[in-house]
Every structure is written in C-alpha cells, then in structure tokens.
XYZ file of C-alpha atoms in Angstrom:
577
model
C -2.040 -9.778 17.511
C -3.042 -5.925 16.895
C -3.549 -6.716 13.586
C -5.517 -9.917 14.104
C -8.159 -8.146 16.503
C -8.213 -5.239 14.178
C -9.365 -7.727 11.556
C -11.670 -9.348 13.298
C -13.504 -6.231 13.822
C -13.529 -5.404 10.390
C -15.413 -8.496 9.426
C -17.296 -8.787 12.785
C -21.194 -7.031 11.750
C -21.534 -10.259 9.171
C -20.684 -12.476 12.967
C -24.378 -14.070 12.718
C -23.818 -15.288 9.190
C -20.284 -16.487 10.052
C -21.688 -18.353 13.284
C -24.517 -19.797 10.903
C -22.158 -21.492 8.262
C -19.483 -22.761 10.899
C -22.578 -24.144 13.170
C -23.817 -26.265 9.546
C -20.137 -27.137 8.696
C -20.181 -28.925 12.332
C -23.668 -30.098 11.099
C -22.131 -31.400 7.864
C -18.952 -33.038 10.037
C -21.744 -34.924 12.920
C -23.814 -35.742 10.146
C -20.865 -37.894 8.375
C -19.598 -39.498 11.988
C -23.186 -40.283 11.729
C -23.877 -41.985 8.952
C -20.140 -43.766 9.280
C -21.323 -44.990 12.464
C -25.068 -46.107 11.526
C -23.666 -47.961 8.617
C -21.209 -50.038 10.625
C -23.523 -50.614 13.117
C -25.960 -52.065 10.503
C -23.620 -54.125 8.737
C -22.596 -55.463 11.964
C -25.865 -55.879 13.243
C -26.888 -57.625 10.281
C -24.337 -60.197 10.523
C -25.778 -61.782 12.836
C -29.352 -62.328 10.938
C -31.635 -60.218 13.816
C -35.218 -59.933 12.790
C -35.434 -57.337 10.441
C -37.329 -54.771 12.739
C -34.364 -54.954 15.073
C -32.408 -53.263 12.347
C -34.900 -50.083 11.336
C -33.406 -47.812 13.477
C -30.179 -48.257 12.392
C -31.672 -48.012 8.490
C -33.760 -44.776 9.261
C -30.512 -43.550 10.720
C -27.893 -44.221 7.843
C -31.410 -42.538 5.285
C -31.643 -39.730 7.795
C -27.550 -38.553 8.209
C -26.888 -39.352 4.024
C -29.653 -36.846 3.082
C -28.984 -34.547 5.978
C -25.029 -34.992 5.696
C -26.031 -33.421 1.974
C -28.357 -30.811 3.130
C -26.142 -29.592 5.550
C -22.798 -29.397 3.391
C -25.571 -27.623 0.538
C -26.394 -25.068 3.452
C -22.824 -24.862 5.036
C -21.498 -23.734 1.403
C -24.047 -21.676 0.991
C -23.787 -19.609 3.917
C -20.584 -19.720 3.990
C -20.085 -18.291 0.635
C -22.922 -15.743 1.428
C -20.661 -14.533 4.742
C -17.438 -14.258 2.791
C -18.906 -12.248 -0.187
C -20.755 -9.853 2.254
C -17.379 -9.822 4.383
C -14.884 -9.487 1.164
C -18.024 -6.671 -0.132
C -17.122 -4.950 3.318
C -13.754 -4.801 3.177
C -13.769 -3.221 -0.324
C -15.965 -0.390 0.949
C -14.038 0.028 4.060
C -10.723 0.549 1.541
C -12.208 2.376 -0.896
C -13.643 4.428 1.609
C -10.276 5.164 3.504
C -8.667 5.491 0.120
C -10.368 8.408 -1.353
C -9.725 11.135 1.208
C -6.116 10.180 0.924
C -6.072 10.928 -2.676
C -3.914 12.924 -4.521
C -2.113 14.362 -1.630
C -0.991 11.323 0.567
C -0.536 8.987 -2.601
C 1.556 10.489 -4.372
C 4.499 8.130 -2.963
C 2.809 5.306 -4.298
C 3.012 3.389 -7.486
C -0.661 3.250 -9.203
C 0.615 -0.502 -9.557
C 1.373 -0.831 -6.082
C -2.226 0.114 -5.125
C -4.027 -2.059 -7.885
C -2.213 -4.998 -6.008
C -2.924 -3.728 -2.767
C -7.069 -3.138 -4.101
C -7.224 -6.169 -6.033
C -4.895 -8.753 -4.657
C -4.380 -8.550 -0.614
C -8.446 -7.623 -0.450
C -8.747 -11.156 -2.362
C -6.292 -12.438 -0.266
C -8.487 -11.656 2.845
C -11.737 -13.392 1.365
C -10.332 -16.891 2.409
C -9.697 -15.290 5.655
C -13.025 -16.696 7.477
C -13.234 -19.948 5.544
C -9.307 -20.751 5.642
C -8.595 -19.445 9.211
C -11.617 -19.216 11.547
C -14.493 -21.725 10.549
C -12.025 -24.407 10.558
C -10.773 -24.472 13.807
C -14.187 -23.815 15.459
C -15.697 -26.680 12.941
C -12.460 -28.824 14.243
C -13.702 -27.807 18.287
C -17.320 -28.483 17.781
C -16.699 -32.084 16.379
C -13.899 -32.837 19.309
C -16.174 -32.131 21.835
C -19.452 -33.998 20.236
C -16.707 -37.427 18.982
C -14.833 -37.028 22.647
C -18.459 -37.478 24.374
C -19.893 -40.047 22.204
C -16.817 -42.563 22.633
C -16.480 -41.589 26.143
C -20.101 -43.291 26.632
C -18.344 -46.518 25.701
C -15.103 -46.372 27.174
C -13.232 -43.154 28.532
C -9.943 -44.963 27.377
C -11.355 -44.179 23.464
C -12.256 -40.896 24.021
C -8.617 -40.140 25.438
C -6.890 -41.640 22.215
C -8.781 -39.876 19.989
C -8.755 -36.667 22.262
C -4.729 -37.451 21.663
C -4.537 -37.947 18.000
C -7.045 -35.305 17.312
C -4.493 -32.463 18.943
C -1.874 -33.961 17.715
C -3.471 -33.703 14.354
C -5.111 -30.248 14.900
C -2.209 -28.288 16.513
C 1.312 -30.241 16.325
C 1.153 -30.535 13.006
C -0.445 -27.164 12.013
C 2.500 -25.782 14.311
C 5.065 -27.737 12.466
C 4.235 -26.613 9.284
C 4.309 -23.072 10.345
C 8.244 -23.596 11.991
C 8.864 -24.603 8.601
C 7.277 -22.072 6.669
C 7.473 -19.111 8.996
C 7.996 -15.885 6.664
C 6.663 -17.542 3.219
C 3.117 -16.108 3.786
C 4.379 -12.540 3.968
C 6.946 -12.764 1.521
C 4.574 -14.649 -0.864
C 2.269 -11.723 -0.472
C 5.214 -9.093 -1.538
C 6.354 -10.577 -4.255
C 3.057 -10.870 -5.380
C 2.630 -7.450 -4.540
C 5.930 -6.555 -6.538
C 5.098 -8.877 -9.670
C 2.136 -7.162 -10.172
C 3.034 -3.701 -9.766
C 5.749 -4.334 -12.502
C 3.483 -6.163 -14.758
C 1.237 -3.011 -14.599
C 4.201 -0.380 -14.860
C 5.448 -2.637 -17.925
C 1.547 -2.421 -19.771
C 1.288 1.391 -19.082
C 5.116 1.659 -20.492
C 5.147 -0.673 -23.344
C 5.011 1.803 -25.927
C 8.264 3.784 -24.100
C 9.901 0.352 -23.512
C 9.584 -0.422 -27.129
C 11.144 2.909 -28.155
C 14.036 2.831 -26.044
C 14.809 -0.750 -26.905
C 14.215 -1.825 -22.891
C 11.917 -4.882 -23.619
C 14.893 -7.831 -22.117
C 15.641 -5.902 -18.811
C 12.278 -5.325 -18.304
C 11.387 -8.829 -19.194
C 14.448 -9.810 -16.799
C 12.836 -8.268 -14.116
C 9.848 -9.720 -14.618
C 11.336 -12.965 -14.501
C 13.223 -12.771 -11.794
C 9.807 -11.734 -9.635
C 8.309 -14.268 -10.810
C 10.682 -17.264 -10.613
C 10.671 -16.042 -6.922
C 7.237 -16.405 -6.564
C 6.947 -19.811 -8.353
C 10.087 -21.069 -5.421
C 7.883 -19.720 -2.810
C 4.759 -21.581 -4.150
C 6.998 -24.914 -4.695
C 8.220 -24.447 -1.052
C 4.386 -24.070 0.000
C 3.404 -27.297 -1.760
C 6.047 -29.318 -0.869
C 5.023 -28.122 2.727
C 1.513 -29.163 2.072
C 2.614 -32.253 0.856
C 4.343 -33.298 4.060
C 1.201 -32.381 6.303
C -1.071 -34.294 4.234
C 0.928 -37.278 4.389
C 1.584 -36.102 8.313
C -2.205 -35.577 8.808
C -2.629 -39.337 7.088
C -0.649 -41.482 9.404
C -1.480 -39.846 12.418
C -5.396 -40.683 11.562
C -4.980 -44.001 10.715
C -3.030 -44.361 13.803
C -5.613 -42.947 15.423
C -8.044 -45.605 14.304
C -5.964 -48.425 15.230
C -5.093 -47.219 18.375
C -8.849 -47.143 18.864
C -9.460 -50.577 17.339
C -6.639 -52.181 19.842
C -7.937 -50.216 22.932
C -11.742 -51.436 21.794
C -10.348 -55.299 21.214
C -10.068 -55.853 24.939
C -12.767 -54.321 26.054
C -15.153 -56.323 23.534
C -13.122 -59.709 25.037
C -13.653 -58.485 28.574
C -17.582 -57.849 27.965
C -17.285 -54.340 28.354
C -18.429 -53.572 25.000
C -21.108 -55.069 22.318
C -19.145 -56.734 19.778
C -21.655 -54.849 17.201
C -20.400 -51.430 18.480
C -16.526 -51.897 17.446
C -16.865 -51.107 13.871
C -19.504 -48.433 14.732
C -16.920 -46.603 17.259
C -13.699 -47.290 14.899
C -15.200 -45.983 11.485
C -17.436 -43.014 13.395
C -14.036 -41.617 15.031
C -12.401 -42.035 11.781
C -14.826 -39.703 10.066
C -14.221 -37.280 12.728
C -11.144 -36.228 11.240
C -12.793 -34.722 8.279
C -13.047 -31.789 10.508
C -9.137 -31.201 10.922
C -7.918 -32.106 7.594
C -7.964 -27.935 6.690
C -6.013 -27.335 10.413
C -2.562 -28.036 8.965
C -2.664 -24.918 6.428
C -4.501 -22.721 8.994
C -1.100 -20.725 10.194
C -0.188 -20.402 6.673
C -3.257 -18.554 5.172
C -3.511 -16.460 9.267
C 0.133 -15.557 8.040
C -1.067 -14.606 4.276
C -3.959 -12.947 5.461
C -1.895 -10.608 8.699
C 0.939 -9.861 5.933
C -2.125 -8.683 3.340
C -4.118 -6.822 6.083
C -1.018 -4.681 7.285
C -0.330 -3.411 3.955
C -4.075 -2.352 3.869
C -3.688 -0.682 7.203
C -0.416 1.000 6.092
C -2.634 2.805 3.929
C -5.805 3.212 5.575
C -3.956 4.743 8.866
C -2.798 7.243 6.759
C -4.143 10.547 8.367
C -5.868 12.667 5.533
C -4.688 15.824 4.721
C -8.076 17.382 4.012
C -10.661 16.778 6.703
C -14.106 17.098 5.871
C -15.999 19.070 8.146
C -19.496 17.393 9.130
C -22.479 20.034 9.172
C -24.434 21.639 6.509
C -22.587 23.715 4.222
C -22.980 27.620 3.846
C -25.175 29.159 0.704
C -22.465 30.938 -0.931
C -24.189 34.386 -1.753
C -22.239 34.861 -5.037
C -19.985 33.068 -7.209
C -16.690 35.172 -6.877
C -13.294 33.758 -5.560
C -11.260 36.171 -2.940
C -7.798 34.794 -2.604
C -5.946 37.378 0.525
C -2.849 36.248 1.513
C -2.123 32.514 0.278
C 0.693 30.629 1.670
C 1.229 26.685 0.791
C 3.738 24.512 0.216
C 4.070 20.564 0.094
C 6.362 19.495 2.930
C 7.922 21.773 5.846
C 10.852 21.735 4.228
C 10.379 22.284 0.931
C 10.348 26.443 -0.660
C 6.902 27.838 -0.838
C 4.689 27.106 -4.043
C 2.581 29.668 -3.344
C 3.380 32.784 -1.716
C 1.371 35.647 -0.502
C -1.005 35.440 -3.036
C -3.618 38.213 -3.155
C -6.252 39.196 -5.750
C -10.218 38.841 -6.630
C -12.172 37.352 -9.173
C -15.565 38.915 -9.542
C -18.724 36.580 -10.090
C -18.612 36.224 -13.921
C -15.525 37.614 -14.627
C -12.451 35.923 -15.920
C -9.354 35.534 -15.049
C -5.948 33.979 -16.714
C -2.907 32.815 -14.588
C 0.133 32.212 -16.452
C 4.197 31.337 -15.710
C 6.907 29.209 -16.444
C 6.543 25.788 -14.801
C 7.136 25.545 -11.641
C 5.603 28.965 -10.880
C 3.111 27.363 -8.904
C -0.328 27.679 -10.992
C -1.363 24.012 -10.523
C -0.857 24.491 -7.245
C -3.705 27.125 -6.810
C -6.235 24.530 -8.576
C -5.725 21.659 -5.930
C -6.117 24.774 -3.399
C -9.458 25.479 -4.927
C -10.467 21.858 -5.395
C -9.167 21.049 -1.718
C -6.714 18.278 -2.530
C -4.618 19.841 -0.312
C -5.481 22.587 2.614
C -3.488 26.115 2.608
C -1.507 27.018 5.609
C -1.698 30.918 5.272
C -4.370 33.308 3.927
C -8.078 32.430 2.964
C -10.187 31.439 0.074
C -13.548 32.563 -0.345
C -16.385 31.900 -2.400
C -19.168 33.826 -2.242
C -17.567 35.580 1.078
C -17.421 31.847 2.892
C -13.959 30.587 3.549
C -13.374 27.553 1.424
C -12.586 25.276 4.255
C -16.557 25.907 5.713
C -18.169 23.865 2.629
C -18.262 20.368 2.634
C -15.749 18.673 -0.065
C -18.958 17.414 -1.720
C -20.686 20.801 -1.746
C -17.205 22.705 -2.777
C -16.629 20.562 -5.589
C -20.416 20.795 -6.999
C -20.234 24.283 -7.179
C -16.637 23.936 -9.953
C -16.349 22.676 -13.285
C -12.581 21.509 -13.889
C -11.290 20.962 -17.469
C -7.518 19.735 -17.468
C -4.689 18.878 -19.209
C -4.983 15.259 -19.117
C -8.560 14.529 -19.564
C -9.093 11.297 -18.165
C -11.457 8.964 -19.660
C -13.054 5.688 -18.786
C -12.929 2.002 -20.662
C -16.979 2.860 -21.394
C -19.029 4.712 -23.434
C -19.114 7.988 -24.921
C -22.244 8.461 -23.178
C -21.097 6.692 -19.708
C -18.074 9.175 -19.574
C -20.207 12.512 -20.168
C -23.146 11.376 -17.194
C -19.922 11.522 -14.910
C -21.364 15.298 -15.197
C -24.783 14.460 -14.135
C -26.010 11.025 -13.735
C -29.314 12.086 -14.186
C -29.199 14.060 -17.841
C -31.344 13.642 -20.375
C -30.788 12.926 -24.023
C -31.430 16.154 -25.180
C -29.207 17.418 -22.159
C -26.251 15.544 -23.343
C -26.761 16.230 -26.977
C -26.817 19.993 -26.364
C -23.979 19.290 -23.909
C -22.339 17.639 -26.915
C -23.052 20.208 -29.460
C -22.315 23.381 -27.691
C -18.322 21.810 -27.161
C -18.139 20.767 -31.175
C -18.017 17.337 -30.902
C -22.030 16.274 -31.258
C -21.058 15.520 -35.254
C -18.350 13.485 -34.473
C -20.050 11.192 -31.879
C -22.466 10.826 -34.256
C -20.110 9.582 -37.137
C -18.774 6.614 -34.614
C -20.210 3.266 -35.050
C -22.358 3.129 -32.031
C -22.915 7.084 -31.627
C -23.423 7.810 -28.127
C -22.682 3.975 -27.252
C -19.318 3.652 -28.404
C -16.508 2.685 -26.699
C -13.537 5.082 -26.217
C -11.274 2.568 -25.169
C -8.985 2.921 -21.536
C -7.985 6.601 -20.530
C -10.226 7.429 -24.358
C -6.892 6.195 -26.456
C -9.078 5.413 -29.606
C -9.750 9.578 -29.727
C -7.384 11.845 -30.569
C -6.253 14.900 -28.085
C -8.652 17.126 -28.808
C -11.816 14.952 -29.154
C -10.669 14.087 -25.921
C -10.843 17.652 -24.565
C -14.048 18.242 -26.124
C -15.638 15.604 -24.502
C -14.328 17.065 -20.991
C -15.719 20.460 -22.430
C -18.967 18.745 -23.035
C -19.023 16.715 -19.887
C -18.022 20.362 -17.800
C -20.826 22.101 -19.710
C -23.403 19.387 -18.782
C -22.432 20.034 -15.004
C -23.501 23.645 -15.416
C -21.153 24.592 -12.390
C -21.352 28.073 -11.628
C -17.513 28.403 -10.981
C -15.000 27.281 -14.335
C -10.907 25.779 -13.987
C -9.140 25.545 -16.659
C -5.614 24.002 -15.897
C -3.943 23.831 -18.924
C -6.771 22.338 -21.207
C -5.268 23.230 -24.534
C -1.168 21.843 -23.962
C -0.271 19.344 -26.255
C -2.743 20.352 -28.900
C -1.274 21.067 -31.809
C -1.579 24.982 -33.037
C -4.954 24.441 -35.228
C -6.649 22.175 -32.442
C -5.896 24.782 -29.830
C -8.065 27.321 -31.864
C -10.838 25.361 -32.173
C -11.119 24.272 -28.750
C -10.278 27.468 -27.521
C -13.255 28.413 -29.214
C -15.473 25.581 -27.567
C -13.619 26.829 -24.110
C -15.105 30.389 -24.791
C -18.670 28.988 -25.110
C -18.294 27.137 -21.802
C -17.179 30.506 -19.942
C -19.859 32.805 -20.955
C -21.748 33.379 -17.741
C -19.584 31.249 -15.314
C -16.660 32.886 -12.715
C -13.542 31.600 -15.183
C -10.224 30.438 -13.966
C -7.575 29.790 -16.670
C -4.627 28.274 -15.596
C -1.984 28.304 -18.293
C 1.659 28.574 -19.452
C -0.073 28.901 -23.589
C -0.644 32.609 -23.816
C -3.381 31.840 -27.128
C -6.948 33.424 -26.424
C -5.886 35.353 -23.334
C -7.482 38.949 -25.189
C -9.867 37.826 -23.630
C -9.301 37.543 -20.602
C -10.777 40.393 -17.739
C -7.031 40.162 -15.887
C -4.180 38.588 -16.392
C -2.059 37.237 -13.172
C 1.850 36.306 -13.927
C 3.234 34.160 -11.460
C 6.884 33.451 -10.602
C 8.245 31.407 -8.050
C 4.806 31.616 -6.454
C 4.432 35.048 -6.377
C 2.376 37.759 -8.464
C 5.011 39.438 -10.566
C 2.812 41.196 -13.153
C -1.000 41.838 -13.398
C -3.179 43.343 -16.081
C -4.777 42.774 -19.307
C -3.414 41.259 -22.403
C -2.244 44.403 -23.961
C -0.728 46.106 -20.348
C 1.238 43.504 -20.243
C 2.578 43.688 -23.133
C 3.438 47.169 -23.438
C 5.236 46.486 -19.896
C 7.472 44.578 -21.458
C 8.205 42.203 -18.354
C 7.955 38.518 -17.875
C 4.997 38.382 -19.730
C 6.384 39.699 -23.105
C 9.489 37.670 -23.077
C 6.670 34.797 -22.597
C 4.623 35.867 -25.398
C 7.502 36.060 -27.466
C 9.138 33.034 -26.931
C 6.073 31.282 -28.144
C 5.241 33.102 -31.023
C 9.158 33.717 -32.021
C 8.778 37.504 -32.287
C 11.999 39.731 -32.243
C 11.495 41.922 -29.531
C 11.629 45.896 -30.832
C-alpha cells in the first residue's frame, strides 16, 4: 500500500489531465450505451410505421451519440496519451534526478545492466500505470452509476441485475485472476530485469567471451532467462484467456437476465414494448467499460514490483550532500590538503591516511605509487564523489565541502584514464566542455591537443561519428580529444589520473607533450603510477598504503634511492648501481 500511495504522488501534479481523459473515456462509454439504445429504440419504434416526425428524436439521437461517441474516444486518446507521456516524462526526471547524486559512490554494487533495465524497462513499465490501472476502474464506476440510474427509471429489478453482473464482472473476476496469478507480475518484472542485464553484460563482453571460448554457457544462460520469461508470459495469456471468455458469459448472462426480468414487465404493462430492445442492447454496451477490469491486478502488480525496484534506488541516501547557498569566490587557485583521512566502508583499512601537503596556484604537482596506494582515491576527494572523514581540502583557502558540487566541479578540468566518449560527433563530444563554444574555440581547442589534422582527415571532419565509448579511434586520439575537450573548459584547476596508461611508449610522448600545453598556467595535479615526463614536475608526492612516503623533485628522488627509484627502475629496466 506504501508503495501504491507513494506512486500516486509521483504522478499526482499531471491529476487535472488524468481526471480530463478518464471523464471523456466515461464520455466515450455513455456515448456508446447511447447510441446502442437510440438505435433500438428506432428500429423498434419504426416497426410499428409511426409518422415519421414521431421518430426524429430518436434519429437526431443515434446522429448525435455516433459522431460524439467518435469525438469523445478521439479526445479520450488524446488526453490520455498526453497525461501518460507527461507522467512517464516525470518519472524519468524524478529517476534521473535521484540517480545522479548517488553516482559513483552508492552504485558501485550495481551492474550498469541492472540499471539500464531498471531506467529503461520498469520506468516503461510504469507508463501503462494510469491507463492500465486507474482510468479503468473509475471509467468502469462512472458508467455503473449513469447504466444503474437509467434502467432503474424503468424498473429497479433491471438496475439490480445489471448492478449484479456488472460486480461480478468488475471485481470477482479481476480477483480471480489475480488468486491465480499472484506473484507472476513481480517475477515477470525480474526476469525481465535479469534477461536484460545479461543481454547487456554479454554485448559489452562479446569480444572476451569470444576469446575465452565462453559463447554456449553464456548463450545457456541466456536461454534459460528467457525460456522463463516466455513460461511466465504463456501463464499470463492463458490467464487472459480464461477472463475473456469469463468476462463473455457473464455479459451475455447479464443481458438475458435483463431480457427475462424485462419480458414480464412488458406483459404486465409496466413497460413500453418499444423500450425492451432499447434497455437490453443499452446495458449490454455498458460493459465496454469493464472489459480492461479483469487485467487491472495484474498490471497494479507489474507496476508495485517495477516501482519498488525504482525506490530501492532512489531511497538510497547520497553520500555527498549538496549544500544549498551561494558558493564562496575562491581567492586563488591553490589546493591545501592538512590532514586527510578516508576510506570506503568502516571496516575497510584507510585509503588515504594523514595526508598533508600544498599545491601553489600554478604550480604542479605529480603523485605516484604502486596500485592500491590510494592516488585515485584523492581525485574522487577533489571531485567530491565521495566526502573525507578527517582533515580539509581547500581551494583558494575555502574548504571544499563550502562550494556547491556544480561550482566545485567548474572550477577542475579532469583528463583520465578511460576517456569516455559518446555514440555522437566529434564535435558533440568536445561541447561537453562548453556548450556554448565557438568554431574557432573548438578548432584552437582541437589544435593546441594535436588532433585538429586528424579530425580534419575523417569523412565528416568535425561531424563524424566516433562510434559508442569512441571505439572507431584509437587510444590516443581518444585522449587527445579529452585533452582538447579539457582545454576548451579553460578550468583554472588541472587532474590528471592516469591519462597516458595503456598508451603504448611513442603515444605516451606525444601526448605527454599535448598534456604539457594544457598545464601551462593552470594549478596541475598528475596522478600516476608512469613515471615519463615527471622532470617536470614542481614536487613529486610518493604514496604507499595511503601515506606520503617520499617527496621531492624528480632528481631528489632519485638520488634517495627509495620507493621511487626501485619504481623508476622497474619501468625503464635499469640495473640499479
């Protein structure tokens, strides 16, 4: 029930369209126990050869509820439609916007496939929510109470037989199919949930599944999911079958019931002989109105089971919080880190511990260690994906946790190791940077990282398509562009996390290089386990086990002949003297 009300408040601010559509859907219903009725009246009427003027009413009538019967259905889909969009365009927002404070640190746990199902398949799931589970029954309630009132003008006996047949329609046999098919929603909805996750985790790992000879378990599992889903779907129709056949007899029962409780009356002189058609055939079309009522508990099961999982998420409690309030000017661009303390879970070691140093406004500054040492870790610090426990950051002399995330993450240009890139264009992917840049903005942007040439030599230029996460360029087009795009941002502050691994020795030169151009002038934070370019460098911090081991330039460290040299020599194979 929590979940029901929670829903309903979701989707209420679009109430005034909903009411709209289900008011013309009763429209639609009244206007087709109209016309039923006008037309049986006529034909009786007309049996009996009246003077033709006798009969107009009953003509203007069956004119008036066939166009307005079409009208009204033209309007009732309409707005209907119109209120599920706006309520399906809702929901998406509301996800999305629950989702992305929650992200990296409290997804982790979760499969990317597991989410695209949970984005694109229980959110669809919820569209048919207002057209499948609420405008029915109040359509079904509407047309009860007009039908009940119309035959209970003629005889209170009719109204009580179709009052009878119309519940017994409406709830005992909606309630019967949901005995029978109690659980199928839910579990319909996760093994949906798991088919689709797998298909995704199969496309991502074809080219591994291929290598390692996997393809027929994988396939197996794939079948299995979905032979499971195709038995829950035959169970479903076979259950839909039985109501429909259910929902027949009882309305044809209904009519003759009717019919024989109308007979007498007409023989007693109760009742016009020209009204027993009229009555029979007008409560007949009545049940228009409840033939959706048998699958209502079905798709209110469907819909609970896909709103949960959305709440599973969304109730999540992020683990940055956004402060509301202007953000502080920050009166320089240097980063003081005094006394950092972080780690993931209460009881996991520290990945950062005691951390202490400065980087002046302009200056740069390498951080390098084996892996695990805890260097990515100090990036999501500075980005905010996760909040430190212990110490402070500062930019500019304001603690981190004063700026808005918005504000915090204009003032940093991040280049990493896995550049990702989306199914668009060149020049789509580099106004990530800036929306707003200008051609010559983005060529400049383009030529300063070395790539400007090379986007020129594609088919389309700037217009070409780089294909999902960029896989038609190679590695280190595919930094360049993030050089490009982090250049175009102009951020005052640089990160680096490991933007040259996985090049191979020649590539890492020459975007090194490009990575030199984008940190003249900017506060510079390399983060890096490659030790190539790091002359450079103003300081040099070696971590271990999240703590400062070493510090110093290139050549100190060196000479020291500590972690850092047995680093340096490992990767270029020296003998040590």
């Amino acid at each position: 029930m929590k979940t029901f009300i929670r829903l309903i408040v979701l989707i209420a601010p679009h109430w005034k369209s909903m009411l709209l559509a289900t008011v013309l859907g009763f429209l639609t219903v009244a206007s087709g126990v109209g016309l039923m009725a006008t037309s049986a009246f006529l034909i009786a009427g007309a049996a009996l050869h009246p003077p033709v003027l006798e009969l107009m009413k009953a003509i203007v009538g069956v004119r008036f509820f066939g166009i307005s019967r079409a009208i009204f259905r033209y309007l009732e889909r309409y707005f209907a439609h119109d209120a599920t969009f706006r309520v399906l365009s809702r929901i998406r927002v509301w996800f999305y916007t629950a989702l992305e404070p929650l992200v990296p640190a409290r997804l982790m746990e979760y499969r990317s496939g597991e989410l695209v199902s949970r984005i694109m398949a229980d959110v669809g799931t919820l569209e048919q929510f207002y057209l499948q589970v609420l405008a029915p029954p109040l359509v079904a309630l509407l047309v009860l109470l007009g039908v009940f009132a119309f035959l209970a003008w003629f005889g209170l006996s009719l109204a009580l037989a179709l009052l009878f047949f119309f519940l017994a329609t409406a709830v005992a046999v909606p309630l019967g199919v949901r005995a029978l098919s109690r659980g199928t929603g839910r579990q319909m909805v996760e093994t949906r949930s798991a088919l689709n996750t797998q298909m995704v985790d199969t496309v991502q790992g074809m080219t591994e599944i291929a290598a390692f000879n996997r393809a027929g378990q994988q396939q197996e599992q794939v079948k299995a999911l979905s032979s499971k889903f195709m038995d829950l779907q035959g169970r479903l129709a076979g259950i839909r079958g039985l109501s429909s056949a259910l929902v027949g007899l009882l309305i044809n029962l209904a009519m003759w019931s009717i019919l024989l409780l109308a007979i007498p009356l007409v023989n007693q002189g109760k009742l016009d002989g020209v009204y027993l058609a009229m009555l029979v055939l007008g409560a007949l079309s009545s049940f228009e109105a409840v033939l959706p009522l048998p699958m209502v508990f079905q798709h209110l099961e469907e819909s609970l089971a896909a709103a949960r999982r959305l709440f599973a998420v969304t109730d999540i409690a992020p683990v940055v919080r956004d402060l509301p309030g202007p953000s502080p000017e920050p009166l320089s661009y240097d980063l003081r880190v005094r006394g950092l303390r972080f780690r993931y879970a209460p009881d996991e070691p520290w990945a950062v511990d005691g951390l202490n140093f400065v980087l002046p406004e302009g200056d740069r500054l390498a951080i390098v260690g084996p892996s695990g040492a805890g260097k990515s870790t100090l990036v999501n610090l500075f980005l905010r994906f996760w909040d430190y426990e212990e110490g402070s950051i500062s930019l500019g002399e304001h603690e981190l946790k004063a700026f808005s995330l918005e504000d915090l993450r204009r003032y940093i240009s991040v280049v990493t190791q896995h550049t990702y890139l989306f199914n668009a264009t060149v020049r789509e992917n580099l106004l990530l940077a800036k929306p707003g840049a200008g051609e010559e903005e983005l060529r400049q942007a383009a030529r300063e990282a070395k790539i400007h040439e090379f986007i020129q030599s594609l088919p389309r230029g700037y217009d070409t398509y780089v294909g999902e996460r960029g896989f038609k360029l190679s590695g280190g087009q595919r930094q360049r562009l993030a050089i490009a795009r982090a250049l175009l941002k102009n951020a005052s502050v640089l990160l680096l996390d490991e933007a040259t691994a996985g090049l191979d020795p020649v590539t890492e030169l020459e975007v090194m290089e490009s990575i030199h151009r984008l940190m003249e002038g900017r506060t510079t934070l390399v983060i890096t386990h490659r030790l190539t370019g790091l002359d450079r460098m103003d300081e040099i911090l070696v971590l271990e086990r999240g703590r400062i081991v070493e510090r110093g330039r290139h050549q100190e460290l060196l000479e020291q002949g500590g972690l850092y040299r047995k680093m340096w020599e490992l990767q270029n194979e020296l003998t040590p003297v």
